[in-house]
Coordinates of N, CA and C in Angstrom, one line a residue:
M35 N -3.6 -29.2 58.2 CA -4.0 -29.2 57.0 C -3.3 -28.2 56.1
S36 N -2.9 -28.7 54.8 CA -2.2 -27.6 53.8 C -3.1 -27.2 52.9
T37 N -2.8 -26.0 52.5 CA -3.5 -25.2 51.7 C -3.4 -25.5 50.1
R38 N -4.2 -25.3 49.4 CA -4.0 -26.3 47.9 C -3.2 -24.7 47.1
E39 N -2.8 -24.8 46.2 CA -2.2 -23.8 45.3 C -3.2 -23.3 44.5
A40 N -3.2 -22.1 44.3 CA -4.1 -21.6 43.1 C -3.0 -21.0 42.0
V41 N -3.3 -21.4 40.6 CA -2.7 -20.9 39.9 C -3.5 -20.4 38.5
I42 N -2.9 -19.5 37.7 CA -3.7 -18.8 36.5 C -3.4 -19.8 35.5
V43 N -4.5 -20.5 34.8 CA -4.3 -21.4 33.7 C -4.0 -20.4 32.4
D44 N -4.6 -19.5 32.4 CA -4.4 -18.7 31.1 C -5.2 -17.2 31.3
A45 N -4.8 -16.5 30.6 CA -5.6 -15.0 30.8 C -5.2 -14.3 29.4
V46 N -6.6 -13.6 29.0 CA -6.8 -13.0 27.7 C -7.7 -11.6 28.3
R47 N -7.5 -10.9 26.9 CA -8.2 -9.5 27.1 C -8.5 -9.0 25.8
T48 N -9.6 -8.1 25.5 CA -9.6 -7.6 24.3 C -8.7 -6.5 24.3
P49 N -8.7 -5.9 23.1 CA -7.9 -4.6 23.0 C -8.5 -3.4 23.8
V50 N -7.7 -2.3 24.0 CA -8.4 -1.4 24.9 C -8.8 -0.5 23.9
G51 N -9.8 0.1 24.0 CA -10.4 1.3 23.1 C -10.7 2.6 24.0
R52 N -10.5 3.5 22.9 CA -10.9 4.8 23.7 C -12.4 5.2 23.9
R53 N -12.8 6.1 24.6 CA -14.1 6.2 24.9 C -14.5 7.0 23.5
N54 N -15.9 6.1 23.3 CA -16.3 6.8 22.0 C -15.6 6.0 20.9
G55 N -14.8 5.2 21.0 CA -13.9 4.6 19.9 C -14.5 3.5 19.1
V56 N -13.3 2.5 18.9 CA -13.2 1.5 18.3 C -14.4 0.4 18.8
L57 N -14.7 0.2 19.9 CA -15.4 -0.6 21.0 C -16.8 -0.4 21.1
A58 N -17.1 1.1 21.0 CA -18.0 1.9 21.3 C -19.7 0.9 20.9
A59 N -19.6 0.3 19.7 CA -20.6 -0.4 19.2 C -21.0 -1.6 20.3
W60 N -20.1 -2.1 21.1 CA -20.3 -3.4 21.7 C -21.1 -3.1 22.8
H61 N -21.9 -4.1 23.1 CA -22.8 -4.2 24.5 C -21.6 -4.5 25.9
P62 N -21.6 -4.1 26.6 CA -20.4 -4.4 27.6 C -20.6 -6.2 27.7
T63 N -21.7 -6.4 27.8 CA -22.2 -7.7 28.2 C -21.7 -8.6 26.9
D64 N -21.8 -8.0 26.0 CA -21.4 -9.1 24.5 C -19.8 -9.2 24.6
L65 N -19.4 -8.2 25.0 CA -17.7 -7.7 25.0 C -17.0 -8.6 26.1
L66 N -17.8 -9.1 27.1 CA -17.1 -9.9 28.2 C -17.5 -11.4 27.5
A67 N -18.7 -11.4 27.0 CA -18.8 -12.9 26.7 C -18.2 -13.2 25.6
H68 N -17.6 -12.5 24.3 CA -16.8 -12.9 23.6 C -15.5 -13.2 24.2
T69 N -14.8 -12.3 25.3 CA -13.7 -12.9 26.1 C -13.8 -14.0 26.7
L70 N -14.7 -14.2 27.1 CA -15.0 -15.6 28.0 C -14.9 -16.8 27.3
R71 N -15.5 -16.6 26.1 CA -15.9 -17.8 25.2 C -14.2 -18.1 24.4
T72 N -13.5 -17.2 24.0 CA -12.1 -17.4 23.7 C -11.2 -17.9 24.8
L73 N -11.5 -17.3 26.2 CA -10.8 -18.1 27.3 C -10.8 -19.4 27.4
V74 N -12.0 -19.8 27.6 CA -12.4 -21.1 27.8 C -11.9 -22.0 26.6
A75 N -12.4 -21.6 25.4 CA -11.8 -22.4 24.4 C -10.1 -22.8 24.2
R76 N -9.6 -21.6 24.6 CA -8.0 -21.3 24.5 C -7.5 -22.2 25.6
S77 N -8.1 -22.2 26.8 CA -7.3 -22.7 27.8 C -7.6 -24.4 27.7
G78 N -8.7 -24.9 27.2 CA -9.1 -26.2 26.8 C -9.8 -27.1 28.5
V79 N -10.2 -26.2 29.1 CA -10.7 -26.6 30.3 C -12.3 -26.9 30.3
D80 N -12.6 -27.9 30.7 CA -14.1 -28.4 30.6 C -14.9 -27.5 30.8
P81 N -16.0 -26.6 30.1 CA -16.8 -25.5 30.9 C -17.7 -26.1 32.0
A82 N -18.0 -27.6 32.1 CA -18.8 -28.3 33.1 C -18.0 -27.7 34.6
R83 N -16.8 -27.9 34.4 CA -15.9 -28.1 35.5 C -15.7 -26.4 36.2
I84 N -16.2 -25.5 35.3 CA -16.3 -24.2 35.9 C -17.1 -23.9 37.2
A85 N -16.4 -23.6 38.2 CA -17.7 -23.3 39.6 C -18.2 -22.1 39.6
D86 N -17.4 -21.1 39.0 CA -18.1 -19.4 38.9 C -17.4 -18.7 38.2
V87 N -18.1 -17.5 37.8 CA -17.5 -16.4 36.9 C -17.9 -15.3 37.7
I88 N -16.2 -14.7 38.5 CA -16.6 -13.7 39.4 C -15.9 -12.1 38.6
T89 N -16.8 -11.4 38.4 CA -16.2 -10.6 37.5 C -16.5 -9.0 38.0
G90 N -15.5 -8.3 37.9 CA -15.6 -6.8 38.4 C -15.7 -6.0 37.7
C91 N -16.8 -4.9 38.2 CA -17.5 -4.0 37.6 C -17.6 -2.7 38.3
V92 N -17.2 -1.7 37.9 CA -17.8 -0.4 38.9 C -18.7 0.1 38.8
L93 N -19.3 0.2 37.6 CA -20.5 1.2 37.0 C -21.4 0.3 36.7
Q94 N -22.0 -0.3 37.6 CA -23.2 -1.2 37.6 C -24.6 -0.7 37.4
H95 N -24.7 0.2 36.5 CA -26.1 0.7 36.0 C -25.9 0.5 34.6
G96 N -27.3 1.0 34.1 CA -27.6 0.8 32.9 C -27.2 -0.4 32.2
E97 N -26.3 -0.4 31.0 CA -26.1 -1.5 30.7 C -25.3 -2.8 31.0
Q98 N -24.7 -2.4 32.2 CA -23.9 -3.1 33.2 C -24.4 -3.3 34.4
A99 N -25.8 -3.5 34.6 CA -26.6 -3.6 35.8 C -27.1 -4.9 35.5
G100 N -27.9 -5.4 36.6 CA -28.7 -6.7 36.5 C -27.3 -8.1 36.5
N101 N -26.5 -7.8 37.2 CA -25.2 -9.1 37.4 C -24.6 -9.3 35.9
V102 N -24.0 -8.3 35.3 CA -23.7 -8.5 34.1 C -22.8 -9.6 33.9
S103 N -22.1 -10.3 34.8 CA -21.1 -11.4 34.9 C -22.3 -12.7 34.5
R104 N -23.2 -12.9 34.9 CA -24.2 -14.0 35.1 C -24.6 -13.7 33.2
W105 N -25.1 -12.9 32.8 CA -25.7 -12.6 31.2 C -24.2 -12.7 30.5
A106 N -23.1 -12.5 30.7 CA -21.9 -12.5 29.7 C -21.8 -14.3 30.0
A107 N -21.6 -14.6 31.1 CA -21.3 -16.2 31.2 C -22.2 -16.8 30.3
L108 N -23.6 -16.5 30.2 CA -24.7 -17.2 29.5 C -24.4 -16.9 27.8
G109 N -24.2 -15.6 27.6 CA -23.9 -15.1 26.2 C -22.4 -16.2 25.5
A110 N -21.5 -16.4 26.5 CA -20.3 -17.0 26.2 C -20.5 -18.6 26.0
G111 N -21.8 -18.9 26.2 CA -22.2 -20.3 26.0 C -22.1 -21.5 27.1
L112 N -21.5 -20.8 28.3 CA -21.1 -21.6 29.4 C -22.3 -22.2 29.7
P113 N -22.3 -23.6 30.4 CA -23.5 -24.4 30.9 C -24.5 -23.5 31.8
E114 N -25.5 -23.7 31.9 CA -26.8 -22.7 32.7 C -26.4 -23.0 34.2
R115 N -25.7 -23.9 34.5 CA -25.5 -24.5 35.9 C -24.4 -23.7 36.6
V116 N -23.3 -22.9 35.6 CA -22.3 -22.4 36.2 C -22.7 -21.2 37.0
A117 N -22.3 -20.9 37.8 CA -22.8 -19.8 38.6 C -21.9 -18.3 38.1
A118 N -22.2 -17.2 38.4 CA -21.6 -16.1 38.1 C -22.4 -14.9 39.1
T119 N -21.3 -14.0 39.5 CA -21.2 -12.9 40.5 C -20.6 -11.7 40.0
T120 N -21.2 -10.5 40.3 CA -20.4 -9.1 39.6 C -19.8 -8.4 41.2
I121 N -19.0 -8.0 41.3 CA -18.5 -7.4 42.3 C -17.9 -5.7 42.2
D122 N -17.8 -5.1 43.1 CA -17.2 -3.8 42.8 C -16.4 -3.3 43.9
R123 N -15.1 -3.3 43.6 CA -14.2 -2.7 44.5 C -13.4 -1.4 43.8
Q124 N -14.3 -0.9 43.3 CA -13.9 0.6 42.4 C -12.6 0.0 41.6
C125 N -11.8 0.9 41.5 CA -10.8 0.5 40.3 C -10.0 -0.7 40.4
G126 N -9.9 -1.4 41.6 CA -9.4 -3.0 42.0 C -10.3 -3.7 41.5
S127 N -11.4 -3.6 40.9 CA -12.6 -4.6 40.9 C -12.2 -5.7 40.4
G128 N -11.4 -5.7 39.0 CA -11.2 -7.0 38.3 C -9.9 -7.6 39.1
Q129 N -8.9 -7.0 39.7 CA -8.2 -7.8 40.6 C -8.5 -8.3 41.9
Q130 N -9.6 -7.8 42.2 CA -10.4 -8.5 43.5 C -11.2 -9.7 42.9
A131 N -11.6 -9.6 41.6 CA -12.4 -10.7 41.4 C -11.2 -12.0 41.0
V132 N -10.1 -11.7 40.9 CA -9.3 -12.8 40.7 C -9.0 -13.2 41.9
H133 N -8.6 -12.5 42.8 CA -8.4 -13.0 44.3 C -9.3 -13.9 44.7
F134 N -10.5 -13.3 44.8 CA -11.7 -14.1 45.1 C -11.6 -15.7 44.7
A135 N -11.5 -15.6 43.3 CA -11.4 -16.8 42.6 C -10.4 -17.9 43.3
A136 N -8.9 -17.1 43.5 CA -8.0 -17.9 44.2 C -8.2 -18.5 45.5
Q137 N -8.9 -17.7 46.2 CA -9.1 -17.8 47.5 C -10.0 -19.1 47.7
A138 N -11.2 -19.1 46.8 CA -11.8 -20.2 46.5 C -11.2 -21.7 46.1
V139 N -10.4 -21.5 45.3 CA -9.6 -22.4 45.1 C -8.8 -23.2 45.8
R140 N -8.1 -22.1 46.7 CA -7.0 -22.5 47.7 C -7.8 -22.9 48.9
S141 N -9.2 -22.7 49.0 CA -9.8 -23.3 50.0 C -10.5 -24.6 49.8
G142 N -10.4 -25.2 48.5 CA -10.8 -26.5 48.0 C -12.5 -26.2 47.9
E143 N -13.1 -25.1 47.7 CA -14.5 -25.1 47.3 C -14.5 -25.0 45.9
Y144 N -13.6 -24.4 45.2 CA -13.4 -24.7 43.7 C -12.6 -25.5 43.1
D145 N -12.3 -26.1 42.1 CA -11.3 -26.5 41.3 C -11.0 -25.3 40.3
F146 N -12.1 -24.8 39.4 CA -11.6 -24.0 38.3 C -12.7 -22.7 38.5
A147 N -12.4 -21.8 38.4 CA -13.1 -20.5 38.5 C -12.8 -19.5 37.5
I148 N -13.3 -18.4 36.9 CA -12.7 -17.5 36.1 C -13.1 -16.1 37.2
G149 N -11.8 -15.3 37.0 CA -11.8 -14.1 37.6 C -11.5 -13.0 36.4
C150 N -12.5 -12.0 36.3 CA -12.4 -11.2 35.2 C -12.7 -9.9 35.5
G151 N -12.8 -9.0 34.7 CA -13.4 -7.5 34.7 C -13.9 -7.1 33.4
V152 N -15.2 -6.1 33.2 CA -15.6 -5.5 32.2 C -15.8 -3.9 32.8
E153 N -15.9 -3.2 32.0 CA -16.4 -1.6 31.9 C -16.0 -1.1 30.4
S154 N -17.4 -0.3 30.1 CA -17.5 0.4 29.0 C -17.6 1.7 29.4
M155 N -16.7 2.5 28.9 CA -16.4 3.9 29.5 C -17.3 4.9 28.0
S156 N -17.9 4.1 27.3 CA -18.6 4.8 26.3 C -20.1 4.6 26.2
R157 N -20.6 3.7 26.9 CA -21.9 3.2 26.8 C -22.8 3.4 28.0
V158 N -21.9 3.6 29.4 CA -22.3 3.7 30.7 C -21.8 5.1 31.0
D159 N -23.1 5.7 31.8 CA -22.8 7.1 32.4 C -21.9 6.8 33.5
L160 N -20.8 7.7 33.4 CA -19.7 7.6 34.7 C -20.4 8.5 35.8
G161 N -21.7 8.9 35.9 CA -22.4 9.3 36.9 C -21.5 10.6 37.8
P162 N -21.3 10.2 39.0 CA -20.6 11.3 39.9 C -19.1 11.2 39.7
L163 N -18.4 10.0 39.3 CA -17.0 10.0 39.2 C -16.4 11.1 39.2
F164 N -16.2 11.7 37.8 CA -15.8 12.8 37.0 C -16.4 13.8 37.0
N165 N -17.2 14.3 38.3 CA -18.3 15.5 38.3 C -17.4 16.8 38.3
P166 N -17.6 17.6 37.2 CA -16.6 18.8 37.2 C -16.9 19.6 38.3
A167 N -18.4 19.5 38.9 CA -18.5 20.7 39.7 C -17.9 20.2 41.2
G168 N -17.2 19.0 41.3 CA -16.6 18.3 42.4 C -17.6 17.7 43.3
G169 N -18.8 18.0 43.3 CA -19.7 17.3 44.8 C -19.7 15.7 44.3
L170 N -19.9 14.9 45.0 CA -20.4 13.6 45.0 C -21.9 13.5 44.8
G171 N -22.9 14.1 44.9 CA -24.2 14.1 44.8 C -24.8 12.9 45.7
P172 N -25.8 12.6 45.5 CA -26.8 11.8 46.1 C -26.4 10.3 46.3
W173 N -25.7 9.8 45.5 CA -25.3 8.0 45.2 C -24.6 7.9 46.7
Y174 N -24.0 8.5 47.3 CA -23.4 8.1 48.6 C -24.0 8.3 49.8
G175 N -25.3 8.7 49.8 CA -26.4 8.8 50.9 C -25.7 10.1 51.8
R176 N -26.6 10.6 52.6 CA -26.3 11.6 53.4 C -25.6 11.6 54.6
R177 N -25.4 10.4 55.2 CA -24.9 9.9 56.4 C -23.3 10.0 56.2
A178 N -22.8 9.3 54.9 CA -21.5 9.6 54.5 C -20.8 10.9 54.3
L179 N -21.8 11.4 53.4 CA -21.3 13.2 53.1 C -21.3 13.7 54.2
A180 N -22.4 13.6 55.4 CA -22.2 14.3 56.5 C -21.1 14.3 57.3
R181 N -20.6 12.7 57.2 CA -19.6 12.9 58.2 C -18.2 13.6 57.7
Y182 N -18.3 13.7 56.4 CA -17.2 14.7 56.0 C -17.4 16.3 55.5
D183 N -18.6 17.0 56.3 CA -18.8 17.8 56.2 C -19.2 18.3 54.8
G184 N -19.7 17.3 53.9 CA -19.8 17.7 52.2 C -18.6 18.1 51.9
N185 N -17.3 17.7 52.3 CA -16.2 17.8 51.5 C -15.5 16.8 50.7
L186 N -16.2 16.1 50.7 CA -15.9 14.6 49.7 C -15.8 15.2 48.2
R187 N -14.8 14.8 47.6 CA -14.7 15.2 46.2 C -14.5 14.1 45.3
A188 N -14.8 14.3 43.8 CA -15.1 13.3 43.2 C -13.3 13.1 42.5
Q189 N -13.2 12.3 41.5 CA -11.6 11.9 41.4 C -10.8 13.0 40.6
G190 N -11.7 13.9 39.8 CA -11.0 14.7 39.1 C -10.5 15.7 40.1
P191 N -11.2 16.6 40.7 CA -10.8 17.4 41.9 C -9.9 16.7 43.1
S192 N -10.1 15.4 43.0 CA -9.3 15.0 44.2 C -7.8 14.7 43.7
A193 N -7.7 14.6 42.4 CA -6.3 14.3 41.9 C -5.8 15.8 41.6
E194 N -6.5 17.0 41.7 CA -5.7 18.3 41.8 C -5.4 18.3 43.2
L195 N -6.0 18.1 44.2 CA -5.7 18.1 45.7 C -4.2 17.3 45.9
V196 N -4.4 16.2 45.2 CA -3.1 15.4 45.5 C -2.0 15.9 44.8
A197 N -1.9 16.3 43.4 CA -1.0 17.1 43.0 C -0.6 18.3 43.7
R198 N -1.3 19.3 44.2 CA -1.1 20.3 45.1 C -0.5 20.0 46.4
R199 N -0.9 19.0 46.8 CA -0.4 18.5 48.3 C 1.4 17.9 47.8
W200 N 1.6 17.2 47.0 CA 3.1 16.9 46.7 C 3.9 17.8 45.9
G201 N 3.5 18.9 45.4 CA 4.1 19.7 44.5 C 4.3 19.3 42.9
L202 N 3.6 18.6 42.6 CA 3.5 17.8 41.1 C 3.2 18.6 40.1
T203 N 3.8 19.2 39.2 CA 3.4 20.1 38.3 C 2.8 19.2 37.1
R204 N 1.9 20.1 36.3 CA 1.4 19.7 35.1 C 2.5 19.2 34.0
G205 N 3.5 19.6 33.9 CA 4.3 19.3 33.0 C 5.1 18.1 33.4
E206 N 5.3 17.8 34.7 CA 6.1 16.6 35.0 C 5.1 15.3 35.0
L207 N 3.7 15.7 35.1 CA 2.6 14.6 35.0 C 2.5 14.3 33.7
D208 N 2.4 15.1 32.7 CA 2.5 14.8 31.3 C 3.5 14.2 30.9
D209 N 4.6 14.6 31.3 CA 5.9 13.7 30.9 C 6.1 12.3 31.5
Y210 N 5.3 12.1 32.5 CA 5.1 10.6 33.2 C 4.4 10.0 32.5
S211 N 3.0 10.7 32.1 CA 2.2 10.2 31.1 C 2.8 9.5 29.8
A212 N 3.4 10.7 29.1 CA 3.8 10.4 28.1 C 5.0 9.1 27.8
E213 N 5.9 9.0 29.1 CA 6.8 7.8 29.2 C 6.2 6.4 29.4
S214 N 5.0 6.6 29.9 CA 4.2 5.2 29.9 C 3.6 4.9 28.6
H215 N 3.0 5.9 27.9 CA 2.2 5.5 26.6 C 3.4 5.2 25.5
G216 N 4.7 5.9 25.8 CA 5.9 5.4 24.8 C 6.2 4.0 24.9
R217 N 6.2 3.8 26.1 CA 6.5 2.5 26.7 C 5.6 1.3 26.1
A218 N 4.6 1.4 26.2 CA 3.3 0.8 26.0 C 3.3 0.6 24.3
H219 N 3.5 1.7 23.5 CA 3.7 1.7 22.3 C 4.9 0.7 21.8
A220 N 6.1 0.8 22.2 CA 7.3 -0.1 21.9 C 7.0 -1.6 22.3
A221 N 6.2 -1.5 23.4 CA 5.5 -3.1 23.8 C 4.8 -3.6 22.7
T222 N 3.8 -2.7 22.0 CA 3.0 -3.5 21.2 C 3.6 -3.7 19.8
V223 N 4.6 -2.7 19.6 CA 5.4 -2.7 18.1 C 6.1 -4.2 18.5
A224 N 6.8 -4.3 19.3 CA 7.4 -5.6 19.6 C 6.7 -7.0 20.0
G225 N 5.5 -6.8 19.7 CA 4.3 -8.0 20.4 C 4.2 -8.7 21.3
A226 N 4.6 -7.7 22.4 CA 4.6 -8.2 23.8 C 3.4 -8.2 24.2
F227 N 2.2 -7.8 23.7 CA 0.8 -8.1 24.4 C 0.1 -9.4 23.1
A228 N 0.7 -9.6 22.1 CA -0.2 -10.3 21.1 C -0.9 -11.4 21.6
R229 N -0.1 -12.4 22.7 CA -0.7 -13.5 22.8 C -2.0 -13.3 24.0
Q230 N -2.0 -12.4 24.6 CA -3.1 -11.7 25.6 C -4.4 -11.3 24.8
L231 N -4.1 -10.8 23.7 CA -5.3 -10.2 23.3 C -6.2 -11.2 22.2
V232 N -7.4 -10.7 22.6 CA -8.6 -11.6 21.6 C -8.9 -10.5 20.7
P233 N -8.7 -11.1 19.4 CA -8.8 -10.2 18.0 C -10.5 -9.8 18.1
I234 N -10.7 -8.6 17.8 CA -12.6 -8.3 18.0 C -12.6 -7.6 16.8
T235 N -14.0 -7.5 16.3 CA -14.6 -6.8 15.3 C -14.8 -5.4 15.9
P236 N -15.0 -4.4 14.9 CA -15.3 -3.0 15.5 C -16.7 -2.7 15.8
D237 N -17.6 -3.6 15.3 CA -19.0 -3.2 15.0 C -20.2 -4.0 15.9
G238 N -19.5 -4.9 16.9 CA -19.9 -5.6 17.8 C -20.6 -6.9 17.1
G239 N -20.3 -7.1 15.7 CA -20.9 -8.7 15.0 C -19.9 -9.2 15.1
E240 N -20.0 -10.4 14.1 CA -19.1 -11.7 13.8 C -18.4 -11.6 12.5
D241 N -18.3 -10.2 12.1 CA -17.7 -10.2 10.7 C -16.0 -10.0 11.1
A242 N -15.3 -11.1 10.4 CA -14.0 -11.1 11.0 C -12.9 -9.9 9.9
S243 N -13.6 -9.3 9.0 CA -13.3 -8.4 8.4 C -12.8 -6.9 8.9
G244 N -11.6 -6.5 9.0 CA -11.6 -5.4 10.0 C -11.1 -5.6 11.3
L245 N -10.4 -6.8 11.8 CA -10.6 -7.2 13.2 C -9.5 -6.4 13.9
I246 N -9.7 -5.8 15.0 CA -8.8 -5.1 15.9 C -7.9 -5.7 16.7
T247 N -6.8 -5.7 16.3 CA -5.6 -6.7 17.2 C -4.8 -5.8 18.1
R248 N -4.9 -4.4 18.0 CA -4.0 -3.9 19.3 C -5.0 -2.8 20.0
D249 N -4.1 -2.1 20.8 CA -4.8 -1.2 21.5 C -4.8 0.0 20.7
E250 N -6.1 0.2 21.1 CA -6.4 1.8 20.0 C -5.6 2.9 20.3
A251 N -5.3 3.1 21.7 CA -4.4 4.2 22.1 C -3.0 3.8 21.8
S252 N -2.6 2.8 21.3 CA -1.2 2.4 21.2 C -0.5 3.5 19.8
A253 N 0.2 4.6 20.5 CA 0.7 5.3 19.5 C 1.5 6.1 20.1
P254 N 2.8 6.5 19.3 CA 3.9 7.2 19.8 C 3.3 8.5 20.4
P255 N 3.7 8.8 21.7 CA 3.2 10.2 22.6 C 3.8 11.2 21.7
S256 N 2.9 12.5 21.7 CA 3.5 13.6 21.2 C 4.1 14.5 22.0
I257 N 3.9 14.1 23.3 CA 4.3 15.1 24.5 C 5.6 15.0 24.6
R258 N 6.6 16.2 24.6 CA 8.0 16.1 24.8 C 8.4 15.5 26.2
R259 N 9.3 14.2 26.2 CA 9.2 14.1 27.7 C 10.6 14.7 28.5
R260 N 10.1 14.9 29.8 CA 11.2 15.7 30.5 C 11.4 14.6 31.9
W261 N 10.3 13.9 32.3 CA 10.1 12.8 33.4 C 11.7 11.7 33.2
P262 N 12.2 11.6 34.3 CA 13.4 10.8 34.2 C 13.0 9.1 34.1
P263 N 13.5 8.1 33.0 CA 12.9 6.8 32.9 C 12.9 6.3 34.4

């Protein structure tokens, strides 16, 4: 028995905003709903044929709790019968959502599904992920922490350990980052992201004035580059 092929019909995203930046007024559920509504309208797929909306989200508390995927699907105007679920595979959550959708299509369970992701770094508490003290706290349970004698660290201290292990200096890493930002800025100026971007207002409303049409962080880097291209 042959496996069906899964294809991506279309893909869109909002511009990326900075923390407490131009998108800070948007509730994350509404932000995703705005994107889903645009995607469905642009793709031409009959909303009634969509079997599932699978959303990756890391920080599933506060405004992103309670199955943010379901509320976004309803906010987007999708039929109430369209199912929706939220998954967490940390930084790979959005990509995993696409994988799950593709797997369901290939198996024959779904004909159409949406794989997506949402994350507000302005309105949702980061919790222990970037704890400057280094500890992970009570979120992960006593047994998991005890397995490593309390030596598990949050992302910030972990990054310092990785840099020390591989002999990476702050200057080298800054230059590498600057090169990445420079390339992103050049791509923005060239219009490489234009087709995938969903124009959006900065205030969370429907007023079309002052539409945001590019990533907020798209600017020439100020750090002098030393890292090889």
